[in-house]
mmCIF file of N, CA, C and O in Angstrom:
data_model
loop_
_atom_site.group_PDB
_atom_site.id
_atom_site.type_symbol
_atom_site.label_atom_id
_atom_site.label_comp_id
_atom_site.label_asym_id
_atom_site.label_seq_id
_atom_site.Cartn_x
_atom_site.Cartn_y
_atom_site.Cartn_z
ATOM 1 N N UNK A 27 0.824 -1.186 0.000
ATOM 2 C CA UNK A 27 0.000 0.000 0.000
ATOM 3 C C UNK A 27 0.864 1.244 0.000
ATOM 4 O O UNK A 27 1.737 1.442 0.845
ATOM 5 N N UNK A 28 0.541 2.170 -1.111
ATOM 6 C CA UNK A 28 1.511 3.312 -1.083
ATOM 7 C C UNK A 28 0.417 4.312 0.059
ATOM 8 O O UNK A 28 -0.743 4.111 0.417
ATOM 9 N N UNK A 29 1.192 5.191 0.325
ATOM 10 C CA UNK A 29 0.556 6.389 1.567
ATOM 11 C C UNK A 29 0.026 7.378 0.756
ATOM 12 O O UNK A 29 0.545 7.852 -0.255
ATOM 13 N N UNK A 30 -1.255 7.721 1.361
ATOM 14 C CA UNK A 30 -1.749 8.755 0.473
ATOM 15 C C UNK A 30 -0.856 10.189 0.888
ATOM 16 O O UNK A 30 -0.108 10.212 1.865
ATOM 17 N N UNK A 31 -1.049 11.281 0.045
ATOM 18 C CA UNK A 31 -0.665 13.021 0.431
ATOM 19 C C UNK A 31 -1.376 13.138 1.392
ATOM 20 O O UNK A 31 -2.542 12.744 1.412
ATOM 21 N N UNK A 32 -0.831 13.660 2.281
ATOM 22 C CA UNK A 32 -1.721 14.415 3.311
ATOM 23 C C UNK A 32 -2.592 15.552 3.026
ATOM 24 O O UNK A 32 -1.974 16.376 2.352
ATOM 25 N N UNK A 33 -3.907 15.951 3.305
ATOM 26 C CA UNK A 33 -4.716 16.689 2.790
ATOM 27 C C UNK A 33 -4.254 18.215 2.978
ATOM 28 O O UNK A 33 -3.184 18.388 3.561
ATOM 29 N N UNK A 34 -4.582 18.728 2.774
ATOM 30 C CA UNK A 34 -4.719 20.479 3.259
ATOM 31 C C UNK A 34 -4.957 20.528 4.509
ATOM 32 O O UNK A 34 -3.988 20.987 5.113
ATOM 33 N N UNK A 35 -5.992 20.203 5.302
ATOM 34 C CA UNK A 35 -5.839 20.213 6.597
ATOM 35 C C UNK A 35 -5.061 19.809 7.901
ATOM 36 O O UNK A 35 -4.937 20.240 9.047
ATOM 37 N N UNK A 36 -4.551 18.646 7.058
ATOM 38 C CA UNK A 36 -3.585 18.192 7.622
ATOM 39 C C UNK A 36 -2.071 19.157 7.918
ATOM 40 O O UNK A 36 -1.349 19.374 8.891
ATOM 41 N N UNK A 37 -2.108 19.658 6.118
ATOM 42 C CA UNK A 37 -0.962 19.983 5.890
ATOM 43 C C UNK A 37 -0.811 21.606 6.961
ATOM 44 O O UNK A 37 0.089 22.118 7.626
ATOM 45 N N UNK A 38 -2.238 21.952 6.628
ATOM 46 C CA UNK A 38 -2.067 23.196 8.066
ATOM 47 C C UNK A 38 -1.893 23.038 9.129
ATOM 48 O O UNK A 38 -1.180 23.795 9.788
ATOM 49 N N UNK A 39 -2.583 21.848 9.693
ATOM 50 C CA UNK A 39 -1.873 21.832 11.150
ATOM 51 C C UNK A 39 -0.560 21.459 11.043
ATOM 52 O O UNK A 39 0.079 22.429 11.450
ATOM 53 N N UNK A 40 0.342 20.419 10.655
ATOM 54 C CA UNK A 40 1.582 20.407 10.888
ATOM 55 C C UNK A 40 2.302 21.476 10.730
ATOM 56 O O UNK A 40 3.477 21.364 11.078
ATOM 57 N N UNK A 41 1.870 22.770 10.192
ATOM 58 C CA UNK A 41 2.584 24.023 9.469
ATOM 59 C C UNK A 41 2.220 24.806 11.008
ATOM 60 O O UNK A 41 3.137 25.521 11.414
ATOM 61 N N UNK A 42 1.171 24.748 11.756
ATOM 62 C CA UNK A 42 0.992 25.695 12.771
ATOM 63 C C UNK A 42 1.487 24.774 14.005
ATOM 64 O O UNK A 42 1.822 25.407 15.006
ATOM 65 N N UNK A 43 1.573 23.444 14.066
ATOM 66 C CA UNK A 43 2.078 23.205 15.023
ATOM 67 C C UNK A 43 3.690 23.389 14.870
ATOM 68 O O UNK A 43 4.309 23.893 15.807
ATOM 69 N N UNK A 44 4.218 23.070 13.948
ATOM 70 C CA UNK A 44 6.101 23.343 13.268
ATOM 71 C C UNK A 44 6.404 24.779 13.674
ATOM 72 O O UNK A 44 7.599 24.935 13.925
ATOM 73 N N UNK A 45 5.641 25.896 13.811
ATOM 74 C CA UNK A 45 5.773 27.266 13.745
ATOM 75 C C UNK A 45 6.114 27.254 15.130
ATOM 76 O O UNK A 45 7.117 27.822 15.563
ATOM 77 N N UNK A 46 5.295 26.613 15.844
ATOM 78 C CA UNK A 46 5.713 26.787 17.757
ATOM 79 C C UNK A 46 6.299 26.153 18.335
ATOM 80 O O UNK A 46 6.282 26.271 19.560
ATOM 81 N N UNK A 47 6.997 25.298 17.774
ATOM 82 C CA UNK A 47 7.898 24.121 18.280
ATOM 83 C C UNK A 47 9.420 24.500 17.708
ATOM 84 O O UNK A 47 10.318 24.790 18.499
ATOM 85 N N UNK A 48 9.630 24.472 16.280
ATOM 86 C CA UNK A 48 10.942 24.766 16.153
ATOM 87 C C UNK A 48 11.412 25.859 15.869
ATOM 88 O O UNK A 48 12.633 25.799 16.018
ATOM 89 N N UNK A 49 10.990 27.153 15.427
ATOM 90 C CA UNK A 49 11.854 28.262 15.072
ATOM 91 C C UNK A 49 11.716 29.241 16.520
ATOM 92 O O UNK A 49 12.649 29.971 16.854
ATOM 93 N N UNK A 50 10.540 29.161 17.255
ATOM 94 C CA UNK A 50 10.302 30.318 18.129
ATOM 95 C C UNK A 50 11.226 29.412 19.235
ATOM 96 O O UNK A 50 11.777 30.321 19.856
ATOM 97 N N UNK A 51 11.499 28.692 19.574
ATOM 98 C CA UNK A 51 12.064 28.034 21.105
ATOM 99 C C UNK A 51 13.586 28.215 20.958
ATOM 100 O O UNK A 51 14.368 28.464 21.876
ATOM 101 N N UNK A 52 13.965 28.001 19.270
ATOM 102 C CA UNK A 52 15.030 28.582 19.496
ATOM 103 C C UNK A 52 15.642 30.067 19.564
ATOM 104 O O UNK A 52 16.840 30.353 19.593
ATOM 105 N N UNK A 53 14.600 30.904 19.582
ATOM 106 C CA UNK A 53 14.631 32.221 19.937
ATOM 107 C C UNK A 53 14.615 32.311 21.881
ATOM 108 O O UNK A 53 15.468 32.812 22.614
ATOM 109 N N UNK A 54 13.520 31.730 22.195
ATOM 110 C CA UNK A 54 13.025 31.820 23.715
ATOM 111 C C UNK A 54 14.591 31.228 24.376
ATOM 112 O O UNK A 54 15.167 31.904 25.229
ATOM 113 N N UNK A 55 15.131 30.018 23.918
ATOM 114 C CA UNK A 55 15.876 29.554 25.091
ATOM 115 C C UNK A 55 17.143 30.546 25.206
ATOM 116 O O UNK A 55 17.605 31.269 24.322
ATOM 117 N N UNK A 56 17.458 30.428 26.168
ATOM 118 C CA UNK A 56 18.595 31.229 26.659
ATOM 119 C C UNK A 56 19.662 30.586 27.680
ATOM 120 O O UNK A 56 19.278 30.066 28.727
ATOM 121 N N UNK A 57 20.804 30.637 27.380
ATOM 122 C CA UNK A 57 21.741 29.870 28.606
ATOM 123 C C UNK A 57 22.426 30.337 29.540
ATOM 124 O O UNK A 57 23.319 31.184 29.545
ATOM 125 N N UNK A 58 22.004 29.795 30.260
ATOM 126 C CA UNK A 58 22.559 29.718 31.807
ATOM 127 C C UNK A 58 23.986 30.173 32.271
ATOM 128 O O UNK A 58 25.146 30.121 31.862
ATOM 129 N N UNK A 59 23.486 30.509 33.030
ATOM 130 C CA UNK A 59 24.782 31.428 33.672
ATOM 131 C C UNK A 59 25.726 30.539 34.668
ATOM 132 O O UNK A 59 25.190 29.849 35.535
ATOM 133 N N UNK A 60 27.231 30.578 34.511
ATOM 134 C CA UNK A 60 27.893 30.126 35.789
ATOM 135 C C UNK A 60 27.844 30.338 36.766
ATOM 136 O O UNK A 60 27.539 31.525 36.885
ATOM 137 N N UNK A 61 28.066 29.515 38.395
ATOM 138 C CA UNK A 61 27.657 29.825 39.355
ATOM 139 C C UNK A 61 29.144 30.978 39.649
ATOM 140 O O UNK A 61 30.273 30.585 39.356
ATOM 141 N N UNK A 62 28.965 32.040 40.102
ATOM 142 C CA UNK A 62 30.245 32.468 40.603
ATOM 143 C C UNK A 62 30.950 32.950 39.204
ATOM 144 O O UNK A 62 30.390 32.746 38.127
ATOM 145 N N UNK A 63 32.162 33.575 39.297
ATOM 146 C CA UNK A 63 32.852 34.371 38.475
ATOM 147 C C UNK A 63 34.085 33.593 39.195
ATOM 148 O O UNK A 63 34.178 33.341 40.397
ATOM 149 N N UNK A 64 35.097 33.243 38.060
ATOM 150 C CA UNK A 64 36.289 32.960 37.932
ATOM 151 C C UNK A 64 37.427 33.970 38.850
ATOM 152 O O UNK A 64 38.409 33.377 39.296
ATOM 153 N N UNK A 65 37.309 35.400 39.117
ATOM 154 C CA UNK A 65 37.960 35.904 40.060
ATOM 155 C C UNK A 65 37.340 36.039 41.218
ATOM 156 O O UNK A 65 37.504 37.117 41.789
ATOM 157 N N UNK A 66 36.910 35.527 41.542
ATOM 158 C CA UNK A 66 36.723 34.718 43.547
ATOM 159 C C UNK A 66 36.642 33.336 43.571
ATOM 160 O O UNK A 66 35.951 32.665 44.338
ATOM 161 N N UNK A 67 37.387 32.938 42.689
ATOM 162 C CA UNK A 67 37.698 31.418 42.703
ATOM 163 C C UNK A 67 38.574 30.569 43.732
ATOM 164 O O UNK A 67 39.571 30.152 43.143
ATOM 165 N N UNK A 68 38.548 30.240 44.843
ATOM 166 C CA UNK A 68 39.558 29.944 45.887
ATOM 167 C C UNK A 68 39.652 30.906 46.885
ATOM 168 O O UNK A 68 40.679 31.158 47.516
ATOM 169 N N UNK A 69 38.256 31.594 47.061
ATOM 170 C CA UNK A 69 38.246 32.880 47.933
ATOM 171 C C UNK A 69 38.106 32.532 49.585
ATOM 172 O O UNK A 69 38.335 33.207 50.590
ATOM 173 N N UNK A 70 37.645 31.227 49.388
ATOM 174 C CA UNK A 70 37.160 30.520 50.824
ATOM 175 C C UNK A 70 38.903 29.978 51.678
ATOM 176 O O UNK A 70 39.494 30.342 52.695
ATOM 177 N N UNK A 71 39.225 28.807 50.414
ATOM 178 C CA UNK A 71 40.810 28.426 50.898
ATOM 179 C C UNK A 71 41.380 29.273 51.156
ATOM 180 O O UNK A 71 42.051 29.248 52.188
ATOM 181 N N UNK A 72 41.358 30.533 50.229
ATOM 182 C CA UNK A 72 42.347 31.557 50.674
ATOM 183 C C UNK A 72 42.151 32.258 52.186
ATOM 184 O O UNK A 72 43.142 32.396 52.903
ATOM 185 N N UNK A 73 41.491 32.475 52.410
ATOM 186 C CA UNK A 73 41.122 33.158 53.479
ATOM 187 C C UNK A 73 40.563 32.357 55.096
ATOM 188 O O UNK A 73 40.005 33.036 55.958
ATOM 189 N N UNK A 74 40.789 31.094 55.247
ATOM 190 C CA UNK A 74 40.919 30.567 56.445
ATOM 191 C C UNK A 74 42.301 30.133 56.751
ATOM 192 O O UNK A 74 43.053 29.684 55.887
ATOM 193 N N UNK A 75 42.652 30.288 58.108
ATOM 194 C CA UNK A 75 43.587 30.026 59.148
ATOM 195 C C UNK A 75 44.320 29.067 58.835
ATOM 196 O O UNK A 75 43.609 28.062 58.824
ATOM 197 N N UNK A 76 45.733 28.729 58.478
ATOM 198 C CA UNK A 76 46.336 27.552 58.867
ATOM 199 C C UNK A 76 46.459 26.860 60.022
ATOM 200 O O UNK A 76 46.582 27.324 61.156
ATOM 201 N N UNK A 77 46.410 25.450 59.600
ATOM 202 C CA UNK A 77 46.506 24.915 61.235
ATOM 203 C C UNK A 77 47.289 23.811 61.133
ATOM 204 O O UNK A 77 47.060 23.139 60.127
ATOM 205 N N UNK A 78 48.615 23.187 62.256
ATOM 206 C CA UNK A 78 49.242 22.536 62.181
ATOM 207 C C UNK A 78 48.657 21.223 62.156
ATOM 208 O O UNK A 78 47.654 20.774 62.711
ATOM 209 N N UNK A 79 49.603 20.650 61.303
ATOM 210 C CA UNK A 79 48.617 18.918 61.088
ATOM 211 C C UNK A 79 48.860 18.328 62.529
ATOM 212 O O UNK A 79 49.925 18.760 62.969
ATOM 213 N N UNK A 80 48.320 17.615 63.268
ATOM 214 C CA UNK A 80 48.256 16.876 64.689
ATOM 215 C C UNK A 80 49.092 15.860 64.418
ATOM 216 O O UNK A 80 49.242 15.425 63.276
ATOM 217 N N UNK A 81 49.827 15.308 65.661
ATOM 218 C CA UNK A 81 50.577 14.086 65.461
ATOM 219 C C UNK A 81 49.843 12.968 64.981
ATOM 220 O O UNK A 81 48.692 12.720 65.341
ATOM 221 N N UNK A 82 50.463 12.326 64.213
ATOM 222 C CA UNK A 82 49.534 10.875 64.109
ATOM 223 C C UNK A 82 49.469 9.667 65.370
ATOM 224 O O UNK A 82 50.347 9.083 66.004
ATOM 225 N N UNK A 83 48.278 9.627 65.378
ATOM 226 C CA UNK A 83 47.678 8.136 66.422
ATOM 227 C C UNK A 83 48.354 7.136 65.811
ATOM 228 O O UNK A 83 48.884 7.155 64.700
ATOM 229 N N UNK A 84 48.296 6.151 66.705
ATOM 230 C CA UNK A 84 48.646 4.361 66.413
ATOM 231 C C UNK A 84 47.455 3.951 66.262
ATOM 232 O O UNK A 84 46.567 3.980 67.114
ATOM 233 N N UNK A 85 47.377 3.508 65.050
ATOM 234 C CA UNK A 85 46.170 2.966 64.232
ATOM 235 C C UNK A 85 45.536 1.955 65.509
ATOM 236 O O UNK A 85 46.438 1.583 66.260
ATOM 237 N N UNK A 86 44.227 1.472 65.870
ATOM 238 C CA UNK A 86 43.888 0.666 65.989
ATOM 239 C C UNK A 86 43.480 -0.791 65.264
ATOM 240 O O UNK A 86 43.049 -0.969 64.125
ATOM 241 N N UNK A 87 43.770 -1.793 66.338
ATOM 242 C CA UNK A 87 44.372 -2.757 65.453
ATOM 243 C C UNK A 87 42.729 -3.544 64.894
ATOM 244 O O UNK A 87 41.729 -3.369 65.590
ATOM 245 N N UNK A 88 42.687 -4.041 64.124
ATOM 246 C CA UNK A 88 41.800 -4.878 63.163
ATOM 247 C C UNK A 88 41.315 -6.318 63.252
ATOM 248 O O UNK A 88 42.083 -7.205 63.623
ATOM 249 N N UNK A 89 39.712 -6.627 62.825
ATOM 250 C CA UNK A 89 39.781 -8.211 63.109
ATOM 251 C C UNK A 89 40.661 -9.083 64.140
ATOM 252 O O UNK A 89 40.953 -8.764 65.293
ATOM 253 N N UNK A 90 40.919 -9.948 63.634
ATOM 254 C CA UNK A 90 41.785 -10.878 64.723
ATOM 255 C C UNK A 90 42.221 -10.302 66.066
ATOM 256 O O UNK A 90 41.907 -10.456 67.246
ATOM 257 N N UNK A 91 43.140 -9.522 65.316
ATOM 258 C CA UNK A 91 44.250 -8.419 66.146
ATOM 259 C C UNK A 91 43.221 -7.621 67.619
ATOM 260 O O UNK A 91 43.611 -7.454 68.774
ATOM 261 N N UNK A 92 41.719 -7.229 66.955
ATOM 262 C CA UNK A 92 40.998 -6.616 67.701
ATOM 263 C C UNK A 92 40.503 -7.176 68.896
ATOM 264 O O UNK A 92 40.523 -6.713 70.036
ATOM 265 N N UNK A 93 40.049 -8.257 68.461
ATOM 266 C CA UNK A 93 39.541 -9.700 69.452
ATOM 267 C C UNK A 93 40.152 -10.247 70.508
ATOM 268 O O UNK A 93 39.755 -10.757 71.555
ATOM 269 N N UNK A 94 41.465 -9.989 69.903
ATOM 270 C CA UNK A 94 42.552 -10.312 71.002
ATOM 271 C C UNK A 94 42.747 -9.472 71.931
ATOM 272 O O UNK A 94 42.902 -9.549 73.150
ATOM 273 N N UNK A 95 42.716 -8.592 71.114
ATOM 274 C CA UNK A 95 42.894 -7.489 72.758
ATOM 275 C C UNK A 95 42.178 -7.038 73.545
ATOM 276 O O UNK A 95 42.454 -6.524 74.629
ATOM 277 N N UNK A 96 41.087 -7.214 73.000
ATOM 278 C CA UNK A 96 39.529 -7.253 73.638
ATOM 279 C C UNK A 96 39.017 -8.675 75.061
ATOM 280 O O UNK A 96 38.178 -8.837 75.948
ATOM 281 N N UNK A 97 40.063 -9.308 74.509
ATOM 282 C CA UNK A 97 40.240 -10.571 75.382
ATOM 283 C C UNK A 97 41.235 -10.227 76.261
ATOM 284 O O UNK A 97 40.925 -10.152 77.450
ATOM 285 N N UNK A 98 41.926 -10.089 76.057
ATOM 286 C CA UNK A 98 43.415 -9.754 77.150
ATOM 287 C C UNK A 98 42.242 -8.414 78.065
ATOM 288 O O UNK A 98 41.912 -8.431 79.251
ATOM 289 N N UNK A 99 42.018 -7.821 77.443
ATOM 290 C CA UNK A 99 41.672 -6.817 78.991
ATOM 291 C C UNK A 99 40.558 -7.093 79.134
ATOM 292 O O UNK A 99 40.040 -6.091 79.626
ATOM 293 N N UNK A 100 39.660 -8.023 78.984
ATOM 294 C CA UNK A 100 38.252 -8.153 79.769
ATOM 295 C C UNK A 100 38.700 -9.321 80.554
ATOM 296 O O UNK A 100 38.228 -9.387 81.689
ATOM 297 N N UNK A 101 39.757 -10.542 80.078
ATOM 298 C CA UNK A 101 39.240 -11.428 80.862
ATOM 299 C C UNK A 101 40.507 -11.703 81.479
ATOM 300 O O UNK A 101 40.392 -12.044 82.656
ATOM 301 N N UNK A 102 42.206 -11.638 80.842
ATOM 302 C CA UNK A 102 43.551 -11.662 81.230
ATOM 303 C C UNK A 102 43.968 -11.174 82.195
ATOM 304 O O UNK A 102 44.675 -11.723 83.040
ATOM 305 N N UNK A 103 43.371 -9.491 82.184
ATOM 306 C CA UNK A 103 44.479 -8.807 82.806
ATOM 307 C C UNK A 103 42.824 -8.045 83.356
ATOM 308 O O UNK A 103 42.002 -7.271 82.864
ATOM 309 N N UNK A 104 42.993 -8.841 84.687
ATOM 310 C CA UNK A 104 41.572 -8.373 84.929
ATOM 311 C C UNK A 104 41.677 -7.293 85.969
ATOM 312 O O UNK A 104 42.422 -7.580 86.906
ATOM 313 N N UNK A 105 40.916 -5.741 86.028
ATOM 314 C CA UNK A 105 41.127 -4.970 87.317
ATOM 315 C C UNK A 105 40.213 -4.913 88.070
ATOM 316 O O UNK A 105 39.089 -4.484 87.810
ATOM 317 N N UNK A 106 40.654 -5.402 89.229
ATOM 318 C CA UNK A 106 39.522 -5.386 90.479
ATOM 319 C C UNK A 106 39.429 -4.513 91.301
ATOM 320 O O UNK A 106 40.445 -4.249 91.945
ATOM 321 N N UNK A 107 38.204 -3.772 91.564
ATOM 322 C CA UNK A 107 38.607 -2.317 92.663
ATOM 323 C C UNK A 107 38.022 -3.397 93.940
ATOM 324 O O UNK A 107 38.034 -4.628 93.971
ATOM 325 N N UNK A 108 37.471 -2.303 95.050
ATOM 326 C CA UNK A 108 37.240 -2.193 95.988
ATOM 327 C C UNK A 108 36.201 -3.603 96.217
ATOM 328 O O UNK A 108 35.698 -4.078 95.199
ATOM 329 N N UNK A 109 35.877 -4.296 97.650
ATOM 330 C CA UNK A 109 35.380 -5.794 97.312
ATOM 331 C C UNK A 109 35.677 -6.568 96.767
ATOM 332 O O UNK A 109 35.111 -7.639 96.986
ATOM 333 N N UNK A 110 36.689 -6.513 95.777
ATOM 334 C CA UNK A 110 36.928 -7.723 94.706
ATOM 335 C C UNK A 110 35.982 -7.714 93.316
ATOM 336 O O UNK A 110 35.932 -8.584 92.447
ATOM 337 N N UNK A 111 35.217 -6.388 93.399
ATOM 338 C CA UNK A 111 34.605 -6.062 92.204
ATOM 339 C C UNK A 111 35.208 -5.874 90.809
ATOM 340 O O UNK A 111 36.191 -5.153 90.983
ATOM 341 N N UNK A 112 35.093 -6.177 89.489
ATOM 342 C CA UNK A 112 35.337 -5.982 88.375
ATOM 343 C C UNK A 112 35.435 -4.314 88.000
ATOM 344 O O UNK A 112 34.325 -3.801 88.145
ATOM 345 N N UNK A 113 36.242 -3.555 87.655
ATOM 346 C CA UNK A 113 36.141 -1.886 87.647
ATOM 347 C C UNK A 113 36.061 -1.667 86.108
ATOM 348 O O UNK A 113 36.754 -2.331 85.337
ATOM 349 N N UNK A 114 35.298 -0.829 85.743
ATOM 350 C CA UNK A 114 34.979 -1.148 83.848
ATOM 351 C C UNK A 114 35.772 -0.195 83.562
ATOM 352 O O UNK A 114 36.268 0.690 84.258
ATOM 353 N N UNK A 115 35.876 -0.520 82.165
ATOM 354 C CA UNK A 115 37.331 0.131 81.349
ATOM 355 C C UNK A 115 37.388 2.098 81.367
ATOM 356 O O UNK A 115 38.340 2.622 80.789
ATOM 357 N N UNK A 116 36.305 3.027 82.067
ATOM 358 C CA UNK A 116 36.447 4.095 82.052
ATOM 359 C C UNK A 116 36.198 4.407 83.368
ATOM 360 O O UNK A 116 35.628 5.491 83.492
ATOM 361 N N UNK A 117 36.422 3.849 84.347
ATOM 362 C CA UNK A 117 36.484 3.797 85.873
ATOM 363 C C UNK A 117 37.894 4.928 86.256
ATOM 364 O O UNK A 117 38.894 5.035 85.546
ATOM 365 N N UNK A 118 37.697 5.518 87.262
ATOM 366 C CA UNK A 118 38.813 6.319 87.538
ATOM 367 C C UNK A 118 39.371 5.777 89.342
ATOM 368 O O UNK A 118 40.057 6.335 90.198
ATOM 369 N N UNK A 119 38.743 4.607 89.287
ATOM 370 C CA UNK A 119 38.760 4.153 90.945
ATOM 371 C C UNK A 119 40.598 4.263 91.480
ATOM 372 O O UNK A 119 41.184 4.779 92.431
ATOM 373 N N UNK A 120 40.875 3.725 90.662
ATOM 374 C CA UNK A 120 42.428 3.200 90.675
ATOM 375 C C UNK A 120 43.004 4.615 91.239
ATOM 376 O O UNK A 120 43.642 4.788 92.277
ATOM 377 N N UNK A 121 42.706 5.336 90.518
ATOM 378 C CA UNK A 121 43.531 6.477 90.173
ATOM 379 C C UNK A 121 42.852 7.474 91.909
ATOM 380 O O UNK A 121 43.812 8.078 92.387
ATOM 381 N N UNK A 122 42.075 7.601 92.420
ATOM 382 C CA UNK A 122 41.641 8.219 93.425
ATOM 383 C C UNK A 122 42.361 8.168 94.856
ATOM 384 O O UNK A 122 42.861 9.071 95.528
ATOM 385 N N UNK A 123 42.219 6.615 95.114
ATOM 386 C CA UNK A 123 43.284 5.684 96.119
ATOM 387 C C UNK A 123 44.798 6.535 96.375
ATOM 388 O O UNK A 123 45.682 6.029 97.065
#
């Protein structure tokens, strides 16, 4: 089956809908602006305080390594305050005496 011509009516609407879709939008759109201007670029870094880097910590240790030591001071190396009570790991009892 060949396609018939599209009629006149047809052919007007695609002509009035084509009119508002492609030539006017590319008039309407407009592009966007950058955030900020290139000379206050680094205006923030520039202008806070240096501060000395802190010593580095001793990593805490990992898996296995963790377990173990978690064992050694709960159940090894056990501290007992006053009565013969168990003293928990942020107790300052020791230290008062």
């Amino acid at each position: 089956q060949q396609q018939q011509p599209p009629t006149t009516d047809k052919l007007r609407a695609s002509r009035k809908h084509s009119q508002y879709t492609n030539t006017n939008t590319h008039i309407l759109l407009k592009m966007g602006k950058v955030h900020g201007s290139l000379a206050r670029a680094g205006k923030v870094k520039g202008q806070t305080p240096k501060v000395e880097a802190q010593d580095d910590k001793k990593k805490m240790p990992r898996g296995r390594a963790k377990k173990r030591l978690q064992y050694n001071r709960r159940y090894v190396n056990v501290v007992t305050g006053l009565g013969g009570k168990r003293v928990g790991p942020n107790s300052n009892a020791d230290k008062t005496a």
